Structures are given as structure tokens and as C-alpha cells.
């Protein structure tokens, strides 16, 4: 009898233990199912971060009215429904001088001006301003785009300009421009084809004059073809319409003559550096 009682108690205890273990397992399973593992938790994907708004969205549409030289142009654009004209100066680049009446035309200046005219004349362009909008002459300072290319960069790429006039805060693209300039220097194109011509402080035309023509002028006449000694440059004569003659624009301006058009008294091609038919522009 005692054995039977012990047997029943033992069986009852074992059954209780089985129920307790089963209950714990079920509870654990329920909790596990209710709490998804990290890999099972769905990731909430936010909308892709948009790239910074391209600068093109802030560009000012304009049209080239006239190319003055490689880094200076006249443009027109609409402002509040009215057509407005501005003279623009390209930021962070400098081409050799071709229109300063007080200076001789510098080497590669006409090539840079021609490149600008061929690329930009009468074209629709866009202007990007930096922090400061104007220089001391009142010109609009900008980066100029034609199509999807920045013209400032095109001048540097082709060796028609050097990186210059770096005045903070207008330095947005200066590092990029310097990299482009280095590539042009390595290629030795145009202004970089003559050692020490383009320097930090400007252009040194005396270096070009001291070099043999073969290195200073890529388009020089082949040496195999004999050429006569150059004759002295004849003094420009007055226009047929008048015997008025000015030696330079300083003399013309002292006489009160500005913007002398071809055919007018005092006009001569010598004074019309950019060959646009207007000499000694004010």
C-alpha cells in the first residue's frame, strides 16, 4: 500500500513538472513570436536623399550682345519685364590684354578674343554669381555657362587664360580651376607654350619677344621658306573721310573723341583693337 501511494505521488509530481515545462516553453515561444528578431524587423527606408540642387537652378538666362575680349562681355537679360544690358567680367580667370588703349596687344590675346567670339557671339548663355556681385568698375562678376559647359573652364582648358584675381569671398571654384590650369600647363598650350610668359603677377610679353619665333609663335612661317626682312610697320593713315588722325586712344580721348565708328573722322584700325568697328570705346 505504501508503495502504491508513493507511486501515485511520484507520477503526480512528474505530471506537474511536465505541465510546468510545457507551459514555460509555450510562453517562451509566444514571446519569441511576439518580439521579432532584428533581422525580421522591417527596415523603414526613408526617401532617397536628393543631391544638392544644381547651381544651374540659380543661373540667370542672358544673351551675348558683344564680346569685348577673352574675359569680358556685354550681355542682355530680362529684369522685371525690361531688357537690361550689363558688362560682365568672368570670375577667377584672366586672358591676355587686347583692348586696353594704354597697353600693346599681348601675345595670345587676339587668339583668346577670337575663341570667345567664335564660341559666344549672339549665343544664349547663363550667368552664375558668387558672393560679391560687382567689381570696382561696376561690372557684373560671374561664371558663364554655354550649354552644359562653363566658359571660364573652357578658357583655362585651352590655355587662353590663367587663374587670377582671387579675391575672397568669390572663390567658389578656385581649386577646380587650378587643377584645370595645371593640366593645360602640362600640355603646354597657348599661353603655356612660352616659359615664364604667364606668371602669378600677370603676363610678361618681353619673355615672348626674347624667344625665337618657333617657340613663341606656333603659326610662324616654316624656316624652309625664305622670307624677306620685315619692313617697318607703316604709320596708320587717317580715314578717307577725314584727315583727322590720333596716335592713340589717350590722344583721342583728350580731344573728346570716344566710340569712334568706322567711317567717322579719327577712326583707324590701330585704335580698334577688337575689330568691332568702334575705336576708343568709353
CSV table of C-alpha atoms in Angstrom, one decimal:
chain,number,residue,atom,x,y,z
A,1,UNK,CA,0.0,0.0,0.0
A,2,UNK,CA,2.8,2.4,0.9
A,3,UNK,CA,4.4,1.6,-2.4
A,4,UNK,CA,1.3,2.4,-4.3
A,5,UNK,CA,0.8,5.7,-2.6
A,6,UNK,CA,4.5,6.6,-3.3
A,7,UNK,CA,4.0,5.6,-6.9
A,8,UNK,CA,0.9,7.8,-7.3
A,9,UNK,CA,2.7,10.8,-5.6
A,10,UNK,CA,5.7,10.3,-7.9
A,11,UNK,CA,3.5,10.1,-11.0
A,12,UNK,CA,1.6,13.2,-9.9
A,13,UNK,CA,4.8,15.2,-9.4
A,14,UNK,CA,6.2,14.2,-12.7
A,15,UNK,CA,3.0,15.2,-14.5
A,16,UNK,CA,3.1,18.6,-12.7
A,17,UNK,CA,6.7,19.1,-13.8
A,18,UNK,CA,5.8,18.2,-17.4
A,19,UNK,CA,3.0,20.7,-17.4
A,20,UNK,CA,5.2,23.4,-15.9
A,21,UNK,CA,8.0,22.8,-18.6
A,22,UNK,CA,5.4,22.7,-21.4
A,23,UNK,CA,3.9,25.9,-20.1
A,24,UNK,CA,7.2,27.7,-20.0
A,25,UNK,CA,8.1,26.5,-23.5
A,26,UNK,CA,4.8,27.8,-24.9
A,27,UNK,CA,5.2,31.1,-23.1
A,28,UNK,CA,8.7,31.5,-24.5
A,29,UNK,CA,7.6,30.6,-28.0
A,30,UNK,CA,4.7,33.2,-27.7
A,31,UNK,CA,7.1,35.8,-26.5
A,32,UNK,CA,9.6,35.0,-29.3
A,33,UNK,CA,6.9,35.2,-31.9
A,34,UNK,CA,5.7,38.5,-30.5
A,35,UNK,CA,9.1,40.0,-30.5
A,36,UNK,CA,10.7,39.7,-33.9
A,37,UNK,CA,14.4,39.3,-34.2
A,38,UNK,CA,16.4,42.2,-35.5
A,39,UNK,CA,16.6,40.6,-38.9
A,40,UNK,CA,12.9,40.1,-39.0
A,41,UNK,CA,12.1,43.7,-38.1
A,42,UNK,CA,11.3,45.5,-41.4
A,43,UNK,CA,13.6,48.5,-42.1
A,44,UNK,CA,11.8,51.7,-42.6
A,45,UNK,CA,13.5,53.1,-45.7
A,46,UNK,CA,13.4,56.9,-45.9
A,47,UNK,CA,13.1,58.6,-49.3
A,48,UNK,CA,16.5,58.8,-51.0
A,49,UNK,CA,18.4,62.0,-50.1
A,50,UNK,CA,18.2,64.3,-53.0
A,51,UNK,CA,21.6,65.5,-54.3
A,52,UNK,CA,22.2,69.2,-53.7
A,53,UNK,CA,20.3,71.4,-56.0
A,54,UNK,CA,22.4,72.0,-59.0
A,55,UNK,CA,23.8,75.5,-59.4
A,56,UNK,CA,22.1,75.6,-62.8
A,57,UNK,CA,18.8,76.2,-61.0
A,58,UNK,CA,20.2,79.5,-59.8
A,59,UNK,CA,21.6,80.7,-63.2
A,60,UNK,CA,20.4,83.9,-64.8
A,61,UNK,CA,19.5,83.5,-68.5
A,62,UNK,CA,21.2,86.1,-70.7
A,63,UNK,CA,22.3,86.7,-74.3
A,64,UNK,CA,25.7,87.8,-75.5
A,65,UNK,CA,25.4,91.3,-77.1
A,66,UNK,CA,29.2,91.7,-77.7
A,67,UNK,CA,32.4,90.0,-76.8
A,68,UNK,CA,34.8,92.7,-75.7
A,69,UNK,CA,37.8,90.4,-75.2
A,70,UNK,CA,38.5,86.9,-73.8
A,71,UNK,CA,37.2,87.5,-70.3
A,72,UNK,CA,34.8,90.5,-70.7
A,73,UNK,CA,31.5,90.6,-72.5
A,74,UNK,CA,28.3,92.6,-72.8
A,75,UNK,CA,25.1,90.7,-72.2
A,76,UNK,CA,21.4,91.5,-72.1
A,77,UNK,CA,18.7,89.9,-70.0
A,78,UNK,CA,15.2,90.4,-68.8
A,79,UNK,CA,14.7,92.1,-65.4
A,80,UNK,CA,11.1,92.7,-64.2
A,81,UNK,CA,9.9,92.5,-67.8
A,82,UNK,CA,12.5,95.0,-69.1
A,83,UNK,CA,15.6,94.2,-71.2
A,84,UNK,CA,18.7,95.3,-69.4
A,85,UNK,CA,22.3,95.3,-70.6
A,86,UNK,CA,25.3,94.7,-68.4
A,87,UNK,CA,29.1,94.3,-68.8
A,88,UNK,CA,30.3,91.1,-67.2
A,89,UNK,CA,33.7,90.1,-66.1
A,90,UNK,CA,34.5,86.4,-65.7
A,91,UNK,CA,35.5,85.4,-62.2
A,92,UNK,CA,38.9,83.9,-61.3
A,93,UNK,CA,40.4,84.0,-64.8
A,94,UNK,CA,42.5,86.4,-66.8
A,95,UNK,CA,43.2,86.4,-70.5
A,96,UNK,CA,46.0,88.5,-72.2
A,97,UNK,CA,45.1,92.1,-72.8
A,98,UNK,CA,43.8,93.1,-76.3
A,99,UNK,CA,41.7,96.2,-75.9
A,100,UNK,CA,43.4,98.4,-73.3
A,101,UNK,CA,44.3,101.6,-75.2
A,102,UNK,CA,47.2,102.2,-72.9
A,103,UNK,CA,48.9,98.8,-73.5
A,104,UNK,CA,50.1,96.9,-76.5
A,105,UNK,CA,48.2,93.8,-77.6
A,106,UNK,CA,49.7,91.0,-75.6
A,107,UNK,CA,50.7,87.6,-77.1
A,108,UNK,CA,47.8,85.2,-77.4
A,109,UNK,CA,45.3,88.0,-76.6
A,110,UNK,CA,43.8,88.0,-80.1
A,111,UNK,CA,43.6,84.2,-80.1
A,112,UNK,CA,41.7,84.3,-76.7
A,113,UNK,CA,39.4,87.0,-78.0
A,114,UNK,CA,38.7,85.1,-81.2
A,115,UNK,CA,38.0,81.9,-79.2
A,116,UNK,CA,35.5,83.9,-77.1
A,117,UNK,CA,33.8,85.5,-80.1
A,118,UNK,CA,33.6,82.2,-82.0
A,119,UNK,CA,32.1,80.4,-79.0
A,120,UNK,CA,29.8,83.1,-77.6
A,121,UNK,CA,28.7,85.7,-80.2
A,122,UNK,CA,24.9,86.0,-80.2
A,123,UNK,CA,24.5,82.9,-78.1
A,124,UNK,CA,22.1,82.3,-75.2
A,125,UNK,CA,24.1,81.8,-72.1
A,126,UNK,CA,23.5,81.6,-68.3
A,127,UNK,CA,25.3,83.5,-65.5
A,128,UNK,CA,26.1,82.3,-62.1
A,129,UNK,CA,27.0,84.9,-59.5
A,130,UNK,CA,29.3,84.3,-56.4
A,131,UNK,CA,29.1,86.2,-53.1
A,132,UNK,CA,30.1,89.7,-54.2
A,133,UNK,CA,28.3,90.7,-57.4
A,134,UNK,CA,30.4,93.6,-58.9
A,135,UNK,CA,33.9,94.8,-59.2
A,136,UNK,CA,35.2,98.3,-58.6
A,137,UNK,CA,34.3,99.2,-62.2
A,138,UNK,CA,30.7,98.2,-61.7
A,139,UNK,CA,31.0,95.1,-63.9
A,140,UNK,CA,28.9,92.1,-63.0
A,141,UNK,CA,31.2,89.3,-61.8
A,142,UNK,CA,30.1,85.8,-62.8
A,143,UNK,CA,30.8,82.3,-64.1
A,144,UNK,CA,29.4,82.0,-67.6
A,145,UNK,CA,27.7,78.8,-69.0
A,146,UNK,CA,27.1,78.0,-72.6
A,147,UNK,CA,25.2,74.7,-73.0
A,148,UNK,CA,26.4,72.4,-70.2
A,149,UNK,CA,29.9,73.9,-70.1
A,150,UNK,CA,31.3,76.7,-68.0
A,151,UNK,CA,33.2,79.2,-70.3
A,152,UNK,CA,35.6,80.1,-67.5
A,153,UNK,CA,36.8,76.5,-67.5
A,154,UNK,CA,37.0,76.4,-71.3
A,155,UNK,CA,39.4,79.3,-71.4
A,156,UNK,CA,41.6,77.5,-68.8
A,157,UNK,CA,41.4,74.2,-70.6
A,158,UNK,CA,42.6,75.7,-73.9
A,159,UNK,CA,45.4,77.7,-72.4
A,160,UNK,CA,43.8,81.1,-73.2
A,161,UNK,CA,43.6,82.2,-69.5
A,162,UNK,CA,45.4,81.9,-66.2
A,163,UNK,CA,43.8,81.6,-62.7
A,164,UNK,CA,43.9,85.2,-61.3
A,165,UNK,CA,42.1,87.9,-59.3
A,166,UNK,CA,41.4,85.5,-56.4
A,167,UNK,CA,39.5,87.8,-54.0
A,168,UNK,CA,37.5,86.1,-51.2
A,169,UNK,CA,34.7,85.5,-50.8
A,170,UNK,CA,34.4,84.9,-54.6
A,171,UNK,CA,36.5,81.7,-54.6
A,172,UNK,CA,33.8,79.0,-55.2
A,173,UNK,CA,35.7,77.2,-58.0
A,174,UNK,CA,39.3,78.3,-57.4
A,175,UNK,CA,40.6,74.8,-56.5
A,176,UNK,CA,38.9,73.2,-59.5
A,177,UNK,CA,40.2,76.0,-61.8
A,178,UNK,CA,43.8,75.5,-60.5
A,179,UNK,CA,43.6,71.8,-61.4
A,180,UNK,CA,42.4,72.6,-64.9
A,181,UNK,CA,45.2,75.1,-65.3
A,182,UNK,CA,47.8,72.5,-64.2
A,183,UNK,CA,46.6,70.2,-66.9
A,184,UNK,CA,46.9,73.0,-69.5
A,185,UNK,CA,50.4,73.8,-68.3
A,186,UNK,CA,51.5,70.2,-68.7
A,187,UNK,CA,50.2,70.2,-72.3
A,188,UNK,CA,52.0,73.5,-73.0
A,189,UNK,CA,49.1,75.0,-74.9
A,190,UNK,CA,48.9,78.7,-76.0
A,191,UNK,CA,49.9,80.9,-73.0
A,192,UNK,CA,51.8,78.0,-71.5
A,193,UNK,CA,53.8,77.3,-74.7
A,194,UNK,CA,56.3,80.0,-73.7
A,195,UNK,CA,58.1,79.5,-70.5
A,196,UNK,CA,57.6,82.3,-67.9
A,197,UNK,CA,55.1,84.2,-70.1
A,198,UNK,CA,52.1,83.7,-67.8
A,199,UNK,CA,53.1,84.2,-64.2
A,200,UNK,CA,51.4,84.9,-60.9
A,201,UNK,CA,51.7,88.7,-61.3
A,202,UNK,CA,50.4,88.7,-64.9
A,203,UNK,CA,51.7,88.3,-68.5
A,204,UNK,CA,55.3,89.1,-69.4
A,205,UNK,CA,55.4,89.9,-73.1
A,206,UNK,CA,59.1,90.7,-73.0
A,207,UNK,CA,59.7,87.0,-72.5
A,208,UNK,CA,57.9,86.1,-75.7
A,209,UNK,CA,59.8,88.7,-77.6
A,210,UNK,CA,63.1,87.3,-76.4
A,211,UNK,CA,62.3,83.8,-77.5
A,212,UNK,CA,62.9,82.5,-81.1
A,213,UNK,CA,59.8,82.8,-83.2
A,214,UNK,CA,59.5,79.0,-83.5
A,215,UNK,CA,58.7,78.7,-79.8
A,216,UNK,CA,56.9,82.0,-79.4
A,217,UNK,CA,54.5,81.7,-82.3
A,218,UNK,CA,53.0,78.3,-83.1
A,219,UNK,CA,51.9,79.6,-86.5
A,220,UNK,CA,55.3,81.0,-87.6
A,221,UNK,CA,56.3,80.7,-91.2
A,222,UNK,CA,58.3,77.5,-91.8
A,223,UNK,CA,62.1,78.2,-91.8
A,224,UNK,CA,62.5,76.3,-95.1
A,225,UNK,CA,60.6,79.1,-96.9
A,226,UNK,CA,62.8,82.2,-97.3
A,227,UNK,CA,61.2,85.4,-96.3
A,228,UNK,CA,62.2,88.9,-96.8
A,229,UNK,CA,63.3,91.1,-93.9
A,230,UNK,CA,60.2,92.6,-92.4
A,231,UNK,CA,59.6,96.2,-93.5
A,232,UNK,CA,58.9,98.8,-90.9
A,233,UNK,CA,55.2,99.0,-89.9
A,234,UNK,CA,53.7,101.9,-91.8
A,235,UNK,CA,52.1,104.6,-89.8
A,236,UNK,CA,48.4,104.3,-89.9
A,237,UNK,CA,46.8,106.9,-92.2
A,238,UNK,CA,43.7,108.8,-91.5
A,239,UNK,CA,40.4,107.6,-92.8
A,240,UNK,CA,39.4,108.6,-96.3
A,241,UNK,CA,36.5,110.6,-94.9
A,242,UNK,CA,38.8,112.9,-93.0
A,243,UNK,CA,42.3,113.9,-92.3
A,244,UNK,CA,41.8,113.7,-88.5
A,245,UNK,CA,44.3,111.3,-87.1
A,246,UNK,CA,45.0,110.2,-83.5
A,247,UNK,CA,48.2,108.3,-82.5
A,248,UNK,CA,46.4,106.5,-79.7
A,249,UNK,CA,43.2,106.5,-77.7
A,250,UNK,CA,44.7,108.6,-75.0
A,251,UNK,CA,45.2,111.4,-77.5
A,252,UNK,CA,41.7,110.8,-78.9
A,253,UNK,CA,40.0,110.9,-75.5
A,254,UNK,CA,42.0,114.1,-74.6
A,255,UNK,CA,40.4,115.6,-77.7
A,256,UNK,CA,37.0,114.4,-76.5
A,257,UNK,CA,36.7,111.6,-79.1
A,258,UNK,CA,35.1,108.4,-77.8
A,259,UNK,CA,33.4,105.5,-79.5
A,260,UNK,CA,34.7,106.5,-83.0
A,261,UNK,CA,32.9,104.4,-85.5
A,262,UNK,CA,34.4,103.1,-88.8
A,263,UNK,CA,34.0,105.9,-91.4
A,264,UNK,CA,33.9,108.7,-88.8
A,265,UNK,CA,36.7,111.3,-88.5
A,266,UNK,CA,39.6,110.0,-86.5
A,267,UNK,CA,38.8,106.3,-86.9
A,268,UNK,CA,41.7,103.9,-87.7
A,269,UNK,CA,42.1,100.2,-87.3
A,270,UNK,CA,45.0,100.8,-84.9
A,271,UNK,CA,42.6,102.2,-82.4
A,272,UNK,CA,40.0,99.5,-82.9
A,273,UNK,CA,41.8,96.7,-81.0
A,274,UNK,CA,38.9,94.2,-81.1
A,275,UNK,CA,38.0,95.0,-84.7
A,276,UNK,CA,34.3,95.6,-83.9
A,277,UNK,CA,34.1,98.8,-85.9
A,278,UNK,CA,34.3,101.1,-82.9
A,279,UNK,CA,37.6,102.7,-81.7
A,280,UNK,CA,38.5,104.1,-78.3
A,281,UNK,CA,35.4,102.8,-76.6
A,282,UNK,CA,34.5,104.6,-73.4
